[in-house]
């Protein structure tokens, strides 16, 4: 569907050349929700703008549906852009136009009759659930409603691709959820390919099928959502993954020497990571029964990614030392990542 | 009524035909030079914003030439502009004096000021809107009309009001080349012959014009701001 080949993009800034994309290669499949995550300045905004050529890459080629759009004429490119919707962090609605006029904007001056436009606008408003706001002006809408109007506007020409540039970053968590839910529904209902950039792993976790992690203009890690969460390879990916759970809090607690993590002899603090798709097995009660251990779970974070549970636990286990080691071996055999954070003896 | 008016402003009542004529001259100069200046100024303002550093058709050469020409004309005092444009006016209008002869210098005095104001008004447009429009396949001409101009109507009206009012002020100097108008009327009688009532009445006439322009502007701004 979308293919980026050897994309380089650099800007001439006041303090020299800034490289925003460095030899980026990406393939985005039709009908997927594709997430690009990175901290600000990682080059993700530039990269997404290379897909509809709001930014022209310094080097490299962009293909959409097999057409190399980097070699299209200006007129052909404008026609192509009509089939690529885009939504933005700050909505970018036209303040002088009401909801109806904003959504009708991409439909106008294209030889469509008034009744056709009318019908389409009403369909789109129904789709995003804002039929009652048709005559409101953007200044009268909440952030979430503005983004819904922006989504409706982006869908006006029945695009096959929707680019989302931090579309939920200016919204509160509740509204973010509802917008993500809407995007997911649109993806399912219309089969539209969504490319979404964000700095929040929570957003990626909520709706993406595929994830790309960017840093300093480079793609440093790529994979399907489960693999990225289960086995992040790069440090920055791990940071993003950790940001969505509370498990890493254990390290802070140990550093602060909090009472709850003061272990006695024979007590181990272990962290389990469910790497394979196995978290549905009752592993904790199994080791507790068969190795005669007591397990006190202090943090737990298990979520469904797609249909697969993923996450981990931090637990204090106590019992005989050899039994604890045997249990750890058992867990590792089961494909669970085990990290011994503190083993009584050291404490 | 008439006797009362004769009492409080005898000089004005003596010259009512001339007062009306002067008013008409001021309106004539303001209207024609205004219309032409606004069209030209708007076009130059658009070119400035389009070719400027953040524009949709960046062009350093065109931008910097326009930029410097505007600065040059804005720094020439209007009285000097009036005199130095005489040869050009004669060429274009056929006569360098009279009300007609004042129009060309008024245009030269107004266009640079208005173009700069238009540029400032259009520069207020959030670049995100331009980006969104381009992403929806809008052509550069479409961006100018459907985004820049459409979205900045309130600001454009505001700067048009300011420029119109300052243009009325400029017409007062047209007397220097025999252009007539209220300013000239006030200087000849009110100032030079010390007929203070004439000065007061002309000020009131100009005040009325300013108030009408300002209120019409405010109404349009109110209607177009959402």
XYZ file of C-alpha atoms in Angstrom:
573
model
C 0.000 0.000 0.000
C 2.585 2.543 1.115
C 6.252 1.993 0.483
C 9.043 4.350 1.501
C 12.388 3.615 -0.102
C 15.661 5.045 1.191
C 14.064 8.236 2.391
C 16.447 10.997 3.432
C 15.222 14.369 4.547
C 17.341 17.175 5.869
C 16.581 20.796 6.649
C 18.933 23.732 6.479
C 18.536 25.217 9.921
C 20.265 28.177 11.520
C 22.607 25.863 13.351
C 23.516 23.825 10.284
C 21.842 20.888 8.622
C 19.241 18.973 10.576
C 18.662 15.390 9.497
C 15.028 14.488 10.078
C 15.007 11.197 8.201
C 17.995 9.037 7.482
C 17.655 6.205 4.985
C 14.194 5.152 6.086
C 12.613 2.119 4.482
C 9.062 1.211 5.356
C 6.345 -0.937 3.985
C 2.844 -0.342 5.243
C 0.270 -2.959 4.372
C -3.237 -2.215 3.217
C -5.902 -2.129 5.901
C -3.483 -2.042 8.826
C -3.138 0.483 11.590
C 0.502 1.385 11.525
C 2.062 3.235 14.440
C 5.206 5.337 14.316
C 6.433 6.198 17.790
C 9.311 8.333 18.936
C 10.169 11.224 21.196
C 9.729 14.736 19.853
C 12.415 15.521 17.334
C 12.766 11.887 16.294
C 11.621 12.747 12.780
C 8.256 11.006 12.825
C 6.285 14.120 11.861
C 8.571 14.682 8.913
C 8.299 11.064 7.889
C 4.513 11.052 7.865
C 4.592 14.259 5.788
C 6.751 12.473 3.257
C 3.853 10.100 2.590
C 1.673 12.844 1.083
C 4.695 14.951 0.151
C 3.845 17.879 2.383
C 7.569 17.486 2.857
C 9.485 16.377 -0.176
C 12.248 13.917 0.723
C 15.764 15.063 -0.096
C 16.388 11.601 -1.469
C 14.384 8.418 -1.921
C 11.086 7.320 -3.365
C 7.549 7.091 -2.069
C 5.139 4.584 -3.584
C 1.422 4.472 -2.964
C -0.454 1.550 -4.446
C 2.481 0.939 -6.748
C 2.538 4.526 -8.080
C 5.734 6.429 -7.422
C 4.253 9.679 -6.160
C 7.633 11.374 -5.863
C 7.682 11.562 -9.668
C 4.104 12.767 -10.233
C 3.321 16.165 -11.702
C 1.862 18.792 -9.386
C -1.614 18.215 -10.757
C -1.427 14.424 -10.459
C -0.089 14.802 -6.955
C -3.042 16.990 -5.965
C -5.420 14.333 -7.270
C -3.529 11.674 -5.305
C -3.627 13.757 -2.135
C -7.402 13.760 -2.260
C -7.200 10.044 -1.631
C -4.974 10.488 1.411
C -6.773 11.969 4.397
C -4.809 13.667 7.155
C -5.631 14.747 10.683
C -3.517 16.879 12.972
C -2.710 17.508 16.615
C -4.314 20.946 16.527
C -7.200 19.874 14.270
C -6.610 22.651 11.716
C -10.269 23.348 11.140
C -11.212 26.526 9.298
C -12.477 28.925 11.938
C -14.502 30.957 9.457
C -16.459 27.912 8.334
C -18.977 25.927 10.296
C -18.907 22.154 10.697
C -20.858 21.596 7.482
C -18.606 23.911 5.473
C -15.443 22.411 6.912
C -16.468 18.913 5.895
C -17.723 20.120 2.525
C -14.419 21.891 1.814
C -12.665 18.974 0.095
C -15.830 18.181 -1.888
C -16.313 21.659 -3.314
C -15.040 22.882 -6.671
C -15.015 19.323 -7.947
C -18.129 19.380 -10.070
C -20.323 17.825 -7.406
C -23.884 18.967 -7.037
C -25.116 20.580 -3.863
C -27.328 17.629 -3.004
C -24.447 15.176 -3.469
C -22.269 17.227 -1.121
C -25.136 17.548 1.302
C -25.676 13.803 1.378
C -21.990 13.043 1.839
C -21.549 15.565 4.655
C -24.514 14.114 6.506
C -23.213 10.566 6.077
C -19.822 11.607 7.425
C -21.339 13.410 10.394
C -23.303 10.306 11.198
C -20.122 8.241 10.948
C -18.292 10.394 13.487
C -21.392 10.878 15.652
C -21.805 14.645 15.408
C -25.039 15.144 13.479
C -26.328 17.680 15.985
C -23.349 20.026 15.500
C -23.747 20.559 11.779
C -24.170 24.335 12.051
C -21.718 24.920 14.892
C -18.463 26.791 14.363
C -15.162 25.225 15.486
C -14.856 27.723 18.339
C -18.053 26.270 19.809
C -16.734 22.683 19.867
C -14.672 20.760 22.397
C -11.308 19.292 21.405
C -12.738 15.842 20.850
C -15.576 17.198 18.726
C -13.110 19.240 16.664
C -11.074 16.126 15.979
C -14.218 14.279 14.935
C -15.003 17.031 12.456
C -11.413 16.867 11.221
C -11.735 13.107 10.771
C -14.999 13.542 8.847
C -13.311 16.151 6.644
C -10.344 13.857 6.045
C -12.698 11.082 4.944
C -14.759 13.237 2.580
C -13.148 11.938 -0.601
C -13.246 8.284 0.515
C -9.490 8.034 0.962
C -7.696 4.721 1.223
C -5.150 6.099 3.650
C -5.563 8.217 6.755
C -2.480 9.919 8.182
C -2.747 10.908 11.807
C -0.182 13.388 13.093
C -0.353 13.230 16.901
C -4.125 13.450 16.545
C -4.786 12.679 20.196
C -1.867 14.504 21.795
C -3.918 17.605 22.585
C -6.801 15.638 24.070
C -7.519 14.400 27.581
C -7.247 10.639 28.239
C -10.993 10.049 28.076
C -11.361 11.829 24.746
C -8.200 10.179 23.433
C -9.814 6.805 24.081
C -12.984 7.738 22.236
C -11.079 9.091 19.225
C -8.899 5.972 19.081
C -12.016 3.849 19.263
C -13.468 5.798 16.357
C -10.292 5.303 14.309
C -10.393 1.603 15.027
C -14.020 1.406 13.946
C -13.257 3.291 10.739
C -10.402 0.917 10.044
C -12.690 -2.062 10.508
C -15.697 -0.600 8.707
C -14.007 1.102 5.761
C -10.825 -0.948 5.552
C -8.862 2.305 5.546
C -5.117 2.079 6.156
C -4.137 4.291 9.072
C -0.646 5.642 9.674
C -0.506 7.133 13.106
C 2.353 8.944 14.726
C 2.523 9.514 18.429
C 4.830 9.835 21.382
C 2.489 7.885 23.634
C 2.906 4.119 23.805
C -0.570 3.920 25.287
C -1.984 5.059 21.942
C 0.034 2.476 20.048
C -1.051 -0.212 22.457
C -4.676 0.749 22.051
C -5.026 0.371 18.302
C -1.911 -0.394 16.262
C -1.199 -3.632 14.414
C 2.364 -2.758 13.458
C 4.822 -0.485 15.213
C 7.924 1.377 14.156
C 10.169 3.074 16.693
C 12.118 6.108 15.513
C 15.069 7.927 16.987
C 17.209 10.644 15.394
C 15.563 10.228 12.022
C 16.148 6.502 11.879
C 13.875 3.522 12.233
C 15.480 1.601 15.063
C 12.950 -1.110 15.637
C 9.966 -2.492 13.821
C 7.559 -5.310 14.424
C 4.024 -6.345 15.174
C 2.543 -4.929 18.316
C 2.838 -8.082 20.385
C 6.498 -8.651 19.620
C 7.406 -5.058 20.348
C 5.705 -5.333 23.716
C 6.894 -8.805 24.545
C 10.490 -8.486 23.443
C 11.623 -4.917 22.853
C 15.219 -5.038 21.628
C 16.314 -1.398 21.772
C 16.640 0.649 24.943
C 14.281 3.339 23.750
C 11.658 0.768 22.806
C 11.915 -0.713 26.281
C 11.430 2.768 27.711
C 8.257 3.182 25.693
C 6.988 -0.234 26.701
C 7.764 0.401 30.359
C 5.908 3.698 30.157
C 2.663 1.813 29.755
C 2.982 -0.315 32.905
C 3.830 0.193 36.529
C 6.243 -2.742 36.779
C 9.403 -0.679 36.621
C 8.269 1.096 39.761
C 9.852 -1.751 41.722
C 13.327 -0.356 40.975
C 12.354 2.996 42.436
C 10.999 1.290 45.544
C 14.227 -0.624 46.027
C 16.273 2.503 45.553
C 14.167 4.267 48.150
C 14.546 1.226 50.470
C 10.833 1.059 51.125
C 9.592 -1.357 53.767
C 7.588 -3.446 51.329
C 10.722 -4.475 49.446
C 12.912 -5.248 52.467
C 13.465 -8.957 52.019
C 14.414 -11.437 54.683
C 16.648 -14.454 54.061
C 14.893 -16.905 51.772
C 12.825 -14.232 50.103
C 13.355 -13.395 46.462
C 11.973 -10.482 44.537
C 11.440 -11.661 41.005
C 10.029 -10.026 37.937
C 8.249 -12.181 35.412
C 7.763 -11.166 31.822
C 5.289 -13.030 29.727
C 7.091 -13.274 26.438
C 5.264 -15.995 24.653
C 1.552 -16.145 24.382
C 1.251 -18.052 27.601
C 0.068 -15.696 30.285
C -3.282 -17.374 30.404
C -1.781 -20.378 32.156
C -2.042 -20.330 35.919
C 1.703 -20.270 36.481
C 1.819 -18.573 39.861
C -0.560 -20.913 41.576
C 1.232 -23.807 39.891
C 4.673 -22.968 41.299
C 3.215 -22.137 44.629
C 1.584 -25.559 44.847
C 4.296 -27.698 43.304
C 7.411 -26.042 44.715
C 5.927 -25.204 48.068
C 6.428 -21.457 47.727
C 4.560 -18.430 48.956
C 4.148 -15.732 46.367
C 3.258 -12.190 47.281
C 2.476 -10.201 44.171
C 3.406 -6.548 44.602
C 2.911 -5.302 41.058
C 0.969 -6.835 38.270
C 0.227 -5.624 34.799
C -1.394 -7.939 32.359
C -3.235 -6.700 29.342
C -4.614 -7.999 26.148
C -2.726 -7.002 23.040
C -4.989 -8.110 20.294
C -6.145 -11.400 21.794
C -2.908 -12.185 23.562
C -2.319 -11.417 27.177
C 0.968 -9.676 27.775
C 2.680 -8.042 30.685
C 4.330 -9.213 33.829
C 4.402 -9.456 37.555
C 6.703 -8.457 40.343
C 6.432 -10.828 43.259
C 8.201 -11.668 46.485
C 8.523 -15.433 46.675
C 9.628 -17.194 49.794
C 10.492 -20.781 50.453
C 13.540 -23.031 50.254
C 16.251 -21.602 48.069
C 16.589 -24.712 45.902
C 12.810 -24.789 45.419
C 12.852 -21.160 44.307
C 15.588 -21.911 41.762
C 13.688 -24.939 40.536
C 10.567 -22.824 40.125
C 12.550 -20.212 38.187
C 13.869 -22.958 35.901
C 10.336 -24.193 35.399
C 9.116 -20.725 34.480
C 11.983 -20.181 32.066
C 11.123 -23.500 30.402
C 7.624 -22.203 29.967
C 9.013 -19.231 28.082
C 8.546 -16.707 30.847
C 11.308 -14.148 31.289
C 12.477 -14.196 34.894
C 14.596 -11.500 36.435
C 15.761 -11.923 40.017
C 15.745 -8.386 41.290
C 16.757 -9.171 44.839
C 17.594 -12.518 46.353
C 17.343 -12.354 50.117
C 20.981 -13.340 50.562
C 22.205 -10.061 49.160
C 19.770 -7.967 51.106
C -32.887 77.380 12.455
C -31.077 79.057 9.595
C -30.649 82.278 11.483
C -29.238 80.357 14.407
C -26.748 78.600 12.132
C -25.862 81.948 10.545
C -25.106 83.232 13.978
C -22.839 80.443 15.213
C -20.989 79.745 11.951
C -21.342 82.756 9.649
C -18.355 81.877 7.454
C -19.556 78.337 6.798
C -23.047 79.523 5.903
C -21.476 81.955 3.434
C -19.712 79.184 1.642
C -22.020 76.177 1.776
C -21.645 75.453 -1.957
C -17.872 75.365 -1.539
C -18.189 73.180 1.553
C -20.232 70.633 -0.395
C -17.837 70.771 -3.285
C -14.885 70.174 -0.958
C -16.683 67.286 0.681
C -17.382 65.752 -2.694
C -13.742 66.197 -3.680
C -12.573 64.441 -0.524
C -15.018 61.608 -1.114
C -13.996 61.391 -4.770
C -10.288 61.226 -3.967
C -10.773 58.781 -1.116
C -13.065 56.534 -3.123
C -11.077 56.233 -6.340
C -7.607 56.147 -4.873
C -8.968 53.821 -2.185
C -10.457 51.278 -4.591
C -7.382 51.203 -6.800
C -4.976 51.092 -3.838
C -6.856 48.251 -2.206
C -6.787 46.108 -5.299
C -3.096 46.721 -5.937
C -2.182 46.564 -2.241
C -4.060 43.303 -1.786
C -2.277 41.751 -4.749
C 1.136 42.908 -3.501
C 0.311 41.735 0.034
C -0.617 38.306 -1.323
C 2.565 38.134 -3.392
C 4.553 39.092 -0.275
C 2.986 36.352 1.816
C 3.237 33.741 -0.937
C 6.875 34.441 -1.783
C 7.907 35.176 1.815
C 10.031 32.955 4.053
C 7.057 30.784 5.096
C 5.126 31.144 1.849
C 3.613 28.572 -0.464
C 5.692 29.790 -3.421
C 8.903 30.903 -1.745
C 10.928 33.253 -3.906
C 13.673 35.209 -2.207
C 14.317 37.527 -5.146
C 10.713 38.705 -5.652
C 10.151 38.981 -1.918
C 13.206 41.051 -1.179
C 12.635 43.407 -4.132
C 9.023 44.071 -3.107
C 10.043 44.350 0.513
C 12.624 47.038 -0.230
C 10.447 48.991 -2.671
C 7.715 49.144 -0.043
C 10.158 50.387 2.574
C 11.432 53.016 0.150
C 7.977 54.401 -0.658
C 6.862 54.281 2.931
C 9.793 56.408 3.977
C 9.078 59.224 1.483
C 6.958 61.968 3.089
C 3.668 62.352 1.221
C 4.178 66.024 0.365
C 7.432 65.168 -1.376
C 5.750 62.232 -3.144
C 3.060 64.621 -4.399
C 5.629 66.910 -5.973
C 8.005 64.303 -7.310
C 5.257 62.315 -9.014
C 4.087 65.299 -11.086
C 5.755 64.121 -14.333
C 4.364 60.628 -13.964
C 0.897 61.907 -13.107
C 0.898 64.123 -16.163
C 1.803 61.109 -18.271
C -0.867 58.823 -16.808
C -3.776 61.134 -16.016
C -3.048 63.891 -18.514
C -2.967 66.557 -15.831
C -0.846 66.867 -12.730
C -3.130 69.244 -10.907
C -6.655 69.244 -9.598
C -8.592 66.520 -7.864
C -7.846 63.992 -10.589
C -4.163 64.781 -10.420
C -4.127 63.932 -6.733
C -5.299 60.369 -7.205
C -2.065 58.873 -8.500
C 0.082 60.265 -5.660
C -2.557 59.110 -3.184
C -2.292 55.608 -4.619
C 1.483 55.718 -4.324
C 1.139 56.908 -0.749
C -1.413 54.254 0.211
C -0.405 51.066 -1.598
C 2.848 50.369 0.279
C 1.174 50.970 3.638
C -1.810 48.789 2.745
C 0.299 46.015 1.198
C 2.301 45.785 4.418
C -0.882 45.670 6.478
C -2.316 42.940 4.259
C 0.886 40.965 4.634
C 0.649 41.238 8.421
C -3.024 40.223 8.381
C -2.373 37.179 6.197
C 0.668 36.191 8.239
C -1.647 35.611 11.189
C -3.088 32.556 9.435
C -1.983 29.439 11.244
C 0.353 27.504 8.983
C -1.466 24.323 9.965
C -4.505 25.470 7.977
C -2.386 25.916 4.887
C -0.886 22.494 5.444
C -4.319 20.916 5.892
C -5.568 22.537 2.689
C -2.552 21.335 0.702
C -3.004 17.856 2.162
C -6.580 17.929 0.844
C -5.287 18.592 -2.648
C -5.906 22.350 -2.787
C -3.898 24.160 -5.474
C -1.725 27.180 -4.603
C -4.353 29.560 -6.038
C -6.969 27.704 -4.005
C -4.865 28.126 -0.874
C -4.691 31.883 -1.470
C -8.415 32.346 -1.984
C -9.922 29.604 0.143
C -7.519 29.739 3.066
C -5.506 32.952 3.253
C -8.177 35.389 2.082
C -11.269 33.582 3.331
C -9.860 32.889 6.783
C -8.504 36.380 7.350
C -11.556 38.421 6.313
C -11.919 40.018 9.779
C -8.237 41.010 9.854
C -8.384 42.276 6.271
C -11.417 44.414 7.084
C -9.616 45.774 10.128
C -6.542 46.847 8.148
C -8.741 48.216 5.363
C -10.509 50.445 7.877
C -7.203 51.684 9.248
C -5.868 52.381 5.767
C -9.080 54.122 4.605
C -8.978 56.437 7.568
C -5.346 57.282 7.036
C -6.159 57.843 3.351
C -8.750 60.477 4.314
C -5.961 62.173 6.235
C -3.696 62.080 3.178
C -6.324 63.711 0.961
C -6.059 66.821 3.144
C -2.621 67.399 1.651
C -3.902 67.238 -1.900
C -4.498 70.973 -1.695
C -0.787 71.416 -2.278
C -1.330 70.533 -5.944
C -4.767 72.075 -6.249
C -6.651 68.912 -5.501
C -9.136 70.647 -3.271
C -11.031 68.705 -0.642
C -11.956 69.399 2.947
C -8.381 69.681 4.189
C -7.609 72.328 1.612
C -10.861 74.124 2.467
C -9.943 74.195 6.136
C -6.455 75.512 5.500
C -7.498 78.238 3.092
C -10.330 79.651 5.201
C -10.068 78.239 8.678
C -6.329 78.653 9.046
C -5.182 81.340 6.654
C -8.186 83.629 7.148
C -8.676 82.711 10.737
C -12.289 81.594 10.290
C -12.355 79.084 13.089
C -15.917 77.904 12.442
C -14.790 76.531 9.077
C -12.076 74.506 10.752
C -14.579 73.069 13.229
C -17.097 72.146 10.559
C -14.529 70.441 8.335
C -13.241 68.498 11.322
C -16.811 67.398 12.065
C -17.310 66.366 8.423
C -14.134 64.268 8.468
C -15.051 62.848 11.847
C -18.366 61.687 10.387
C -16.578 59.944 7.525
C -14.188 58.236 9.920
C -17.043 57.131 12.168
C -19.038 55.709 9.262
C -16.047 53.757 7.910
C -15.156 52.478 11.370
C -18.712 51.347 12.182
C -19.247 49.625 8.845
C -15.907 47.876 9.400
C -16.886 46.825 12.910
C -20.172 45.393 11.694
C -18.435 43.321 9.007
C -15.797 42.139 11.474
C -18.490 41.090 13.909
C -20.428 39.224 11.230
C -17.377 37.374 9.926
C -15.738 36.413 13.217
C -16.818 33.031 14.509
